[in-house]
Amino acid sequence: MHQVGPLEGFTVGVTAARRADELGALLERRGAAVVHAPALRIVPLADDGELLGATKALLGHAPDTVVATTAIGFRGWVEAAEGWGLGEELRGVLDGVELLARGPKVRGAVRAAGLTEAWSPPSESLAEVLDRLLAEGVAGRRIAVQLHGEPLPGFVEALREAGAEVVGVPVYRWLPPEDVAPLDRLIDAVRARSVDAVTFTSAPAAASLLERAERLGVREGLLEALRGDVLAACVGPVTALPLVAHDVPVVRPERFRIGPLVQLLCRELPARAPALPVAGRRLEIRGRAVVVDGELRPVPPAGMALLRALARRPGWVVPRADLLRALPGAGRDEHAVETAVARLRSALGGPRMIQTVVKRGYRLAFDPSDAGSGPG
């Protein structure tokens, strides 16, 4: 029998602009259906006067410390300086200051530029970089921070409150996507609960999703779904801030990387799927499919809607009228329920799993005494 992948039967939304293909491939390899909807786009500032101005300010008055936060951003800064004829001068300044690199990828970019970092946290956490700086004492020090594209929440503020002069280096900035149609479709899918989780790899992406929903007039509906049925998975605590500010519960891995983020989903989504003993079999209800005794069985949307309605109170009779309301676009004809139940029984591969209760409705053939039996 085919081994069911941890994410088979689940649909995951990906909001990333960078490394979206890599994240999507990791999810698909574990069985997920992926909905890619970039929530933003990255605009390099190589020709931007703001970046040039910040660079000249640092060349004219060297900082005590430089914090490099992203590999792509640090490389872009050095490449932009090369284009302006300031590359050698910038490297000379960076070579003479305390250079802190957030994580191994940034460290690699620093060394590729012919420089050596003074320190890099093993956790890849900006919080740890901040703790180190504050422990050293930053009062009166001039600190340059390569920005992610928006002010780093809490990081710059904490340094300034501790007495540092902070110079932001805006290497690239986030803007809304040029084509918002995929993002609009993802928002609709979240509200309809037709995705099981949405992943976020940057705070700007989370903020952009909420801003787009606000523009469409559906933010409260989006938040309601994210607070309940749809899992919000963030790569780290900073990424989660725009969602947490709206009381959205989030999950995040201990290591702030996309690999651990996918591993987290492989644990969290199956754990949220109810597994029930039904008619002597083990029924696990996933987003767009069920697993019956370890076998994945796709179920059409109408069948999944009925099954979820029956599984809310397993073993209890659900009236036809209630099931009709659960059916998407069924109208008022209760015959549609009979048709959908027949198709659902066929999809499950076990007609006895759903029982007809004459003149009342339908029920799952739930048997709590079998809860410990069956595979898994």
GROMACS .gro file of C-alpha atoms in nm:
model
  376
    1MET     CA    1   0.000   0.000   0.000
    2HIS     CA    2   0.117   0.352  -0.081
    3GLN     CA    3   0.257   0.528   0.226
    4VAL     CA    4   0.050   0.841   0.283
    5GLY     CA    5   0.269   1.149   0.295
    6PRO     CA    6   0.236   1.377   0.598
    7LEU     CA    7   0.083   1.658   0.390
    8GLU     CA    8  -0.121   1.455   0.141
    9GLY     CA    9  -0.478   1.578   0.132
   10PHE     CA   10  -0.382   1.924   0.262
   11THR     CA   11  -0.360   2.253   0.072
   12VAL     CA   12  -0.102   2.513   0.176
   13GLY     CA   13  -0.084   2.876   0.067
   14VAL     CA   14   0.263   3.027   0.007
   15THR     CA   15   0.293   3.406   0.030
   16ALA     CA   16   0.669   3.428  -0.022
   17ALA     CA   17   0.826   3.630  -0.301
   18ARG     CA   18   1.181   3.503  -0.254
   19ARG     CA   19   1.253   3.128  -0.244
   20ALA     CA   20   0.887   3.050  -0.312
   21ASP     CA   21   0.982   2.774  -0.556
   22GLU     CA   22   1.204   2.609  -0.297
   23LEU     CA   23   0.937   2.625  -0.028
   24GLY     CA   24   0.668   2.502  -0.268
   25ALA     CA   25   0.884   2.208  -0.378
   26LEU     CA   26   0.947   2.104  -0.018
   27LEU     CA   27   0.573   2.110   0.055
   28GLU     CA   28   0.479   1.922  -0.263
   29ARG     CA   29   0.743   1.657  -0.194
   30ARG     CA   30   0.554   1.578   0.125
   31GLY     CA   31   0.222   1.559  -0.057
   32ALA     CA   32   0.071   1.906  -0.017
   33ALA     CA   33  -0.118   2.092  -0.288
   34VAL     CA   34   0.041   2.438  -0.304
   35VAL     CA   35  -0.132   2.767  -0.382
   36HIS     CA   36   0.136   3.026  -0.463
   37ALA     CA   37   0.026   3.386  -0.417
   38PRO     CA   38   0.315   3.631  -0.370
   39ALA     CA   39   0.201   3.892  -0.120
   40LEU     CA   40   0.473   4.135  -0.225
   41ARG     CA   41   0.759   4.198  -0.464
   42ILE     CA   42   1.115   4.301  -0.393
   43VAL     CA   43   1.242   4.617  -0.555
   44PRO     CA   44   1.624   4.655  -0.549
   45LEU     CA   45   1.744   5.005  -0.472
   46ALA     CA   46   2.071   4.997  -0.666
   47ASP     CA   47   1.967   5.315  -0.849
   48ASP     CA   48   1.786   5.462  -0.551
   49GLY     CA   49   1.900   5.791  -0.407
   50GLU     CA   50   1.807   5.680  -0.055
   51LEU     CA   51   2.056   5.391  -0.061
   52LEU     CA   52   2.325   5.608  -0.220
   53GLY     CA   53   2.269   5.875   0.044
   54ALA     CA   54   2.294   5.624   0.330
   55THR     CA   55   2.612   5.477   0.181
   56LYS     CA   56   2.781   5.816   0.143
   57ALA     CA   57   2.680   5.907   0.498
   58LEU     CA   58   2.859   5.597   0.627
   59LEU     CA   59   3.166   5.659   0.411
   60GLY     CA   60   3.187   6.015   0.541
   61HIS     CA   61   3.132   5.913   0.904
   62ALA     CA   62   3.218   5.549   0.965
   63PRO     CA   63   2.996   5.355   1.206
   64ASP     CA   64   3.123   5.157   1.502
   65THR     CA   65   2.914   4.852   1.411
   66VAL     CA   66   2.738   4.724   1.099
   67VAL     CA   67   2.459   4.464   1.123
   68ALA     CA   68   2.405   4.263   0.804
   69THR     CA   69   2.061   4.102   0.818
   70THR     CA   70   2.013   3.924   0.481
   71ALA     CA   71   2.253   3.772   0.229
   72ILE     CA   72   2.070   3.912  -0.074
   73GLY     CA   73   2.059   4.255   0.086
   74PHE     CA   74   2.429   4.264   0.177
   75ARG     CA   75   2.531   4.145  -0.170
   76GLY     CA   76   2.301   4.403  -0.328
   77TRP     CA   77   2.456   4.680  -0.120
   78VAL     CA   78   2.812   4.590  -0.221
   79GLU     CA   79   2.711   4.548  -0.587
   80ALA     CA   80   2.534   4.886  -0.586
   81ALA     CA   81   2.843   5.052  -0.436
   82GLU     CA   82   3.055   4.892  -0.710
   83GLY     CA   83   2.821   5.043  -0.970
   84TRP     CA   84   2.869   5.389  -0.818
   85GLY     CA   85   3.249   5.347  -0.810
   86LEU     CA   86   3.237   5.329  -0.427
   87GLY     CA   87   3.288   4.955  -0.381
   88GLU     CA   88   3.649   4.965  -0.267
   89GLU     CA   89   3.583   5.254  -0.030
   90LEU     CA   90   3.279   5.076   0.121
   91ARG     CA   91   3.473   4.753   0.174
   92GLY     CA   92   3.751   4.955   0.338
   93VAL     CA   93   3.504   5.104   0.586
   94LEU     CA   94   3.337   4.768   0.656
   95ASP     CA   95   3.676   4.606   0.709
   96GLY     CA   96   3.752   4.849   0.989
   97VAL     CA   97   3.433   4.815   1.194
   98GLU     CA   98   3.259   4.549   1.400
   99LEU     CA   99   3.061   4.355   1.139
  100LEU     CA  100   2.781   4.133   1.272
  101ALA     CA  101   2.617   3.879   1.038
  102ARG     CA  102   2.276   3.728   1.113
  103GLY     CA  103   2.324   3.361   1.032
  104PRO     CA  104   2.536   3.148   0.795
  105LYS     CA  105   2.393   3.275   0.465
  106VAL     CA  106   2.470   3.634   0.557
  107ARG     CA  107   2.813   3.523   0.680
  108GLY     CA  108   2.874   3.365   0.339
  109ALA     CA  109   2.781   3.690   0.162
  110VAL     CA  110   3.014   3.886   0.391
  111ARG     CA  111   3.306   3.654   0.317
  112ALA     CA  112   3.230   3.653  -0.058
  113ALA     CA  113   3.286   4.030  -0.045
  114GLY     CA  114   3.635   3.970   0.095
  115LEU     CA  115   3.536   4.066   0.451
  116THR     CA  116   3.526   3.882   0.782
  117GLU     CA  117   3.243   3.907   1.034
  118ALA     CA  118   3.325   3.976   1.396
  119TRP     CA  119   3.043   3.751   1.516
  120SER     CA  120   2.737   3.561   1.398
  121PRO     CA  121   2.469   3.406   1.621
  122PRO     CA  122   2.420   3.028   1.597
  123SER     CA  123   2.044   3.079   1.626
  124GLU     CA  124   2.021   3.306   1.317
  125SER     CA  125   1.812   3.532   1.538
  126LEU     CA  126   1.815   3.911   1.530
  127ALA     CA  127   1.700   3.893   1.891
  128GLU     CA  128   2.033   3.734   1.981
  129VAL     CA  129   2.220   4.002   1.787
  130LEU     CA  130   2.026   4.265   1.979
  131ASP     CA  131   2.100   4.095   2.312
  132ARG     CA  132   2.473   4.096   2.234
  133LEU     CA  133   2.476   4.462   2.137
  134LEU     CA  134   2.279   4.568   2.445
  135ALA     CA  135   2.503   4.358   2.670
  136GLU     CA  136   2.811   4.528   2.524
  137GLY     CA  137   2.649   4.869   2.570
  138VAL     CA  138   2.557   5.086   2.273
  139ALA     CA  139   2.525   5.433   2.428
  140GLY     CA  140   2.700   5.684   2.203
  141ARG     CA  141   2.779   5.425   1.936
  142ARG     CA  142   2.695   5.467   1.567
  143ILE     CA  143   2.534   5.148   1.434
  144ALA     CA  144   2.442   5.083   1.070
  145VAL     CA  145   2.162   4.829   1.013
  146GLN     CA  146   2.095   4.680   0.670
  147LEU     CA  147   1.716   4.682   0.658
  148HIS     CA  148   1.490   4.402   0.532
  149GLY     CA  149   1.278   4.639   0.329
  150GLU     CA  150   1.087   4.785   0.621
  151PRO     CA  151   1.203   4.905   0.964
  152LEU     CA  152   1.287   4.601   1.176
  153PRO     CA  153   1.020   4.590   1.449
  154GLY     CA  154   1.168   4.649   1.792
  155PHE     CA  155   1.532   4.613   1.681
  156VAL     CA  156   1.608   4.969   1.579
  157GLU     CA  157   1.386   5.109   1.853
  158ALA     CA  158   1.566   4.912   2.126
  159LEU     CA  159   1.907   5.032   2.006
  160ARG     CA  160   1.795   5.395   1.998
  161GLU     CA  161   1.637   5.369   2.343
  162ALA     CA  162   1.971   5.237   2.471
  163GLY     CA  163   2.146   5.547   2.337
  164ALA     CA  164   2.278   5.435   1.997
  165GLU     CA  165   2.271   5.642   1.680
  166VAL     CA  166   2.118   5.407   1.422
  167VAL     CA  167   2.166   5.452   1.048
  168GLY     CA  168   1.933   5.244   0.832
  169VAL     CA  169   2.066   5.102   0.505
  170PRO     CA  170   1.762   5.038   0.280
  171VAL     CA  171   1.904   4.791   0.026
  172TYR     CA  172   1.565   4.686  -0.110
  173ARG     CA  173   1.206   4.748  -0.022
  174TRP     CA  174   0.884   4.549  -0.037
  175LEU     CA  175   0.596   4.666  -0.255
  176PRO     CA  176   0.258   4.508  -0.332
  177PRO     CA  177   0.266   4.253  -0.616
  178GLU     CA  178   0.214   4.387  -0.967
  179ASP     CA  179  -0.052   4.119  -1.024
  180VAL     CA  180  -0.281   4.099  -0.721
  181ALA     CA  181  -0.513   3.834  -0.869
  182PRO     CA  182  -0.332   3.533  -0.711
  183LEU     CA  183  -0.332   3.709  -0.374
  184ASP     CA  184  -0.704   3.785  -0.405
  185ARG     CA  185  -0.771   3.419  -0.485
  186LEU     CA  186  -0.572   3.310  -0.180
  187ILE     CA  187  -0.769   3.549   0.042
  188ASP     CA  188  -1.093   3.401  -0.093
  189ALA     CA  189  -0.960   3.048  -0.036
  190VAL     CA  190  -0.869   3.126   0.325
  191ARG     CA  191  -1.213   3.273   0.391
  192ALA     CA  192  -1.375   2.966   0.229
  193ARG     CA  193  -1.150   2.734   0.436
  194SER     CA  194  -1.036   2.564   0.113
  195VAL     CA  195  -0.673   2.597   0.223
  196ASP     CA  196  -0.554   2.435   0.545
  197ALA     CA  197  -0.254   2.656   0.618
  198VAL     CA  198  -0.081   2.971   0.497
  199THR     CA  199   0.295   3.015   0.527
  200PHE     CA  200   0.471   3.346   0.588
  201THR     CA  201   0.846   3.401   0.554
  202SER     CA  202   0.853   3.777   0.614
  203ALA     CA  203   0.661   4.032   0.818
  204PRO     CA  204   0.596   4.247   0.507
  205ALA     CA  205   0.420   3.952   0.341
  206ALA     CA  206   0.190   3.906   0.640
  207ALA     CA  207   0.119   4.280   0.653
  208SER     CA  208   0.055   4.290   0.277
  209LEU     CA  209  -0.199   4.007   0.297
  210LEU     CA  210  -0.390   4.191   0.570
  211GLU     CA  211  -0.373   4.522   0.384
  212ARG     CA  212  -0.506   4.366   0.065
  213ALA     CA  213  -0.793   4.202   0.256
  214GLU     CA  214  -0.871   4.540   0.413
  215ARG     CA  215  -0.877   4.702   0.068
  216LEU     CA  216  -1.120   4.431  -0.050
  217GLY     CA  217  -1.339   4.484   0.258
  218VAL     CA  218  -1.293   4.126   0.385
  219ARG     CA  219  -1.023   4.157   0.650
  220GLU     CA  220  -1.245   4.048   0.938
  221GLY     CA  221  -1.353   3.738   0.747
  222LEU     CA  222  -0.989   3.656   0.671
  223LEU     CA  223  -0.889   3.704   1.036
  224GLU     CA  224  -1.179   3.488   1.154
  225ALA     CA  225  -1.056   3.201   0.935
  226LEU     CA  226  -0.693   3.246   1.049
  227ARG     CA  227  -0.802   3.248   1.412
  228GLY     CA  228  -0.976   2.913   1.370
  229ASP     CA  229  -0.974   2.670   1.080
  230VAL     CA  230  -0.674   2.790   0.877
  231LEU     CA  231  -0.329   2.751   1.033
  232ALA     CA  232  -0.091   3.049   1.010
  233ALA     CA  233   0.268   2.919   0.996
  234CYS     CA  234   0.547   3.178   1.028
  235VAL     CA  235   0.918   3.126   0.984
  236GLY     CA  236   0.997   3.327   1.299
  237PRO     CA  237   0.866   3.564   1.566
  238VAL     CA  238   0.934   3.887   1.373
  239THR     CA  239   0.745   3.749   1.073
  240ALA     CA  240   0.450   3.671   1.301
  241LEU     CA  241   0.416   4.022   1.447
  242PRO     CA  242   0.154   4.162   1.203
  243LEU     CA  243  -0.065   3.855   1.263
  244VAL     CA  244  -0.015   3.842   1.640
  245ALA     CA  245  -0.116   4.208   1.655
  246HIS     CA  246  -0.460   4.095   1.529
  247ASP     CA  247  -0.486   3.805   1.776
  248VAL     CA  248  -0.409   3.540   1.514
  249PRO     CA  249  -0.250   3.231   1.676
  250VAL     CA  250   0.062   3.129   1.487
  251VAL     CA  251   0.301   2.836   1.487
  252ARG     CA  252   0.670   2.874   1.413
  253PRO     CA  253   0.973   2.645   1.418
  254GLU     CA  254   1.256   2.675   1.667
  255ARG     CA  255   1.501   2.740   1.383
  256PHE     CA  256   1.397   3.026   1.158
  257ARG     CA  257   1.439   2.849   0.822
  258ILE     CA  258   1.199   2.712   0.562
  259GLY     CA  259   1.309   2.350   0.612
  260PRO     CA  260   1.203   2.345   0.978
  261LEU     CA  261   0.889   2.540   0.880
  262VAL     CA  262   0.787   2.256   0.645
  263GLN     CA  263   0.869   1.995   0.912
  264LEU     CA  264   0.647   2.186   1.154
  265LEU     CA  265   0.356   2.173   0.908
  266CYS     CA  266   0.415   1.798   0.866
  267ARG     CA  267   0.343   1.763   1.239
  268GLU     CA  268   0.078   2.030   1.292
  269LEU     CA  269  -0.162   1.964   1.004
  270PRO     CA  270  -0.206   1.588   1.060
  271ALA     CA  271  -0.246   1.658   1.433
  272ARG     CA  272  -0.537   1.894   1.353
  273ALA     CA  273  -0.713   1.634   1.135
  274PRO     CA  274  -0.973   1.439   1.333
  275ALA     CA  275  -0.925   1.061   1.321
  276LEU     CA  276  -1.240   0.866   1.405
  277PRO     CA  277  -1.331   0.497   1.447
  278VAL     CA  278  -1.616   0.453   1.198
  279ALA     CA  279  -1.780   0.120   1.107
  280GLY     CA  280  -1.473  -0.074   1.218
  281ARG     CA  281  -1.238   0.145   1.016
  282ARG     CA  282  -1.012   0.441   1.097
  283LEU     CA  283  -1.122   0.758   0.923
  284GLU     CA  284  -0.891   1.062   0.918
  285ILE     CA  285  -1.043   1.378   0.770
  286ARG     CA  286  -0.791   1.600   0.593
  287GLY     CA  287  -0.849   1.919   0.396
  288ARG     CA  288  -0.947   1.779   0.053
  289ALA     CA  289  -0.922   1.404   0.112
  290VAL     CA  290  -0.965   1.136   0.376
  291VAL     CA  291  -0.738   0.860   0.492
  292VAL     CA  292  -0.927   0.534   0.546
  293ASP     CA  293  -0.721   0.263   0.718
  294GLY     CA  294  -0.402   0.425   0.593
  295GLU     CA  295  -0.523   0.472   0.234
  296LEU     CA  296  -0.565   0.821   0.090
  297ARG     CA  297  -0.903   0.867  -0.081
  298PRO     CA  298  -0.983   1.198  -0.258
  299VAL     CA  299  -1.328   1.339  -0.182
  300PRO     CA  300  -1.504   1.608  -0.390
  301PRO     CA  301  -1.578   1.944  -0.217
  302ALA     CA  302  -1.948   1.867  -0.164
  303GLY     CA  303  -1.860   1.536   0.002
  304MET     CA  304  -1.602   1.701   0.226
  305ALA     CA  305  -1.860   1.961   0.333
  306LEU     CA  306  -2.104   1.683   0.428
  307LEU     CA  307  -1.837   1.479   0.604
  308ARG     CA  308  -1.726   1.773   0.816
  309ALA     CA  309  -2.086   1.843   0.913
  310LEU     CA  310  -2.131   1.480   1.019
  311ALA     CA  311  -1.797   1.471   1.201
  312ARG     CA  312  -1.867   1.777   1.418
  313ARG     CA  313  -2.077   1.552   1.642
  314PRO     CA  314  -1.974   1.199   1.540
  315GLY     CA  315  -2.247   0.943   1.594
  316TRP     CA  316  -2.524   1.204   1.624
  317VAL     CA  317  -2.795   1.230   1.363
  318VAL     CA  318  -2.763   1.538   1.141
  319PRO     CA  319  -3.095   1.642   0.979
  320ARG     CA  320  -3.115   1.667   0.602
  321ALA     CA  321  -3.193   2.038   0.628
  322ASP     CA  322  -2.868   2.099   0.817
  323LEU     CA  323  -2.670   1.897   0.564
  324LEU     CA  324  -2.835   2.090   0.281
  325ARG     CA  325  -2.715   2.415   0.436
  326ALA     CA  326  -2.362   2.269   0.454
  327LEU     CA  327  -2.361   2.183   0.082
  328PRO     CA  328  -2.202   2.455  -0.133
  329GLY     CA  329  -2.460   2.599  -0.376
  330ALA     CA  330  -2.716   2.322  -0.318
  331GLY     CA  331  -3.027   2.540  -0.317
  332ARG     CA  332  -3.340   2.407  -0.142
  333ASP     CA  333  -3.381   2.058  -0.286
  334GLU     CA  334  -3.303   1.797  -0.018
  335HIS     CA  335  -3.258   1.544  -0.296
  336ALA     CA  336  -2.916   1.707  -0.343
  337VAL     CA  337  -2.821   1.570  -0.001
  338GLU     CA  338  -2.908   1.213  -0.102
  339THR     CA  339  -2.701   1.246  -0.418
  340ALA     CA  340  -2.404   1.394  -0.229
  341VAL     CA  341  -2.422   1.122   0.039
  342ALA     CA  342  -2.423   0.851  -0.227
  343ARG     CA  343  -2.113   1.000  -0.388
  344LEU     CA  344  -1.947   1.039  -0.049
  345ARG     CA  345  -2.007   0.674   0.038
  346SER     CA  346  -1.849   0.576  -0.293
  347ALA     CA  347  -1.548   0.800  -0.231
  348LEU     CA  348  -1.499   0.654   0.118
  349GLY     CA  349  -1.508   0.301  -0.020
  350GLY     CA  350  -1.734   0.189   0.261
  351PRO     CA  351  -2.111   0.247   0.233
  352ARG     CA  352  -2.169   0.140   0.595
  353MET     CA  353  -1.959   0.433   0.722
  354ILE     CA  354  -2.252   0.671   0.677
  355GLN     CA  355  -2.586   0.547   0.809
  356THR     CA  356  -2.929   0.660   0.697
  357VAL     CA  357  -3.169   0.733   0.982
  358VAL     CA  358  -3.515   0.711   0.826
  359LYS     CA  359  -3.714   1.036   0.827
  360ARG     CA  360  -3.442   1.207   1.032
  361GLY     CA  361  -3.113   1.236   0.843
  362TYR     CA  362  -2.770   1.076   0.844
  363ARG     CA  363  -2.499   0.990   1.094
  364LEU     CA  364  -2.144   0.863   1.094
  365ALA     CA  365  -2.129   0.500   1.209
  366PHE     CA  366  -1.909   0.615   1.496
  367ASP     CA  367  -1.799   0.353   1.748
  368PRO     CA  368  -1.598   0.499   2.039
  369SER     CA  369  -1.516   0.149   2.163
  370ASP     CA  370  -1.298   0.106   1.852
  371ALA     CA  371  -1.098   0.422   1.920
  372GLY     CA  372  -0.781   0.229   1.988
  373SER     CA  373  -0.815  -0.014   1.702
  374GLY     CA  374  -0.711   0.001   1.340
  375PRO     CA  375  -0.382   0.110   1.184
  376GLY     CA  376  -0.197   0.412   1.319
   0.00000   0.00000   0.00000
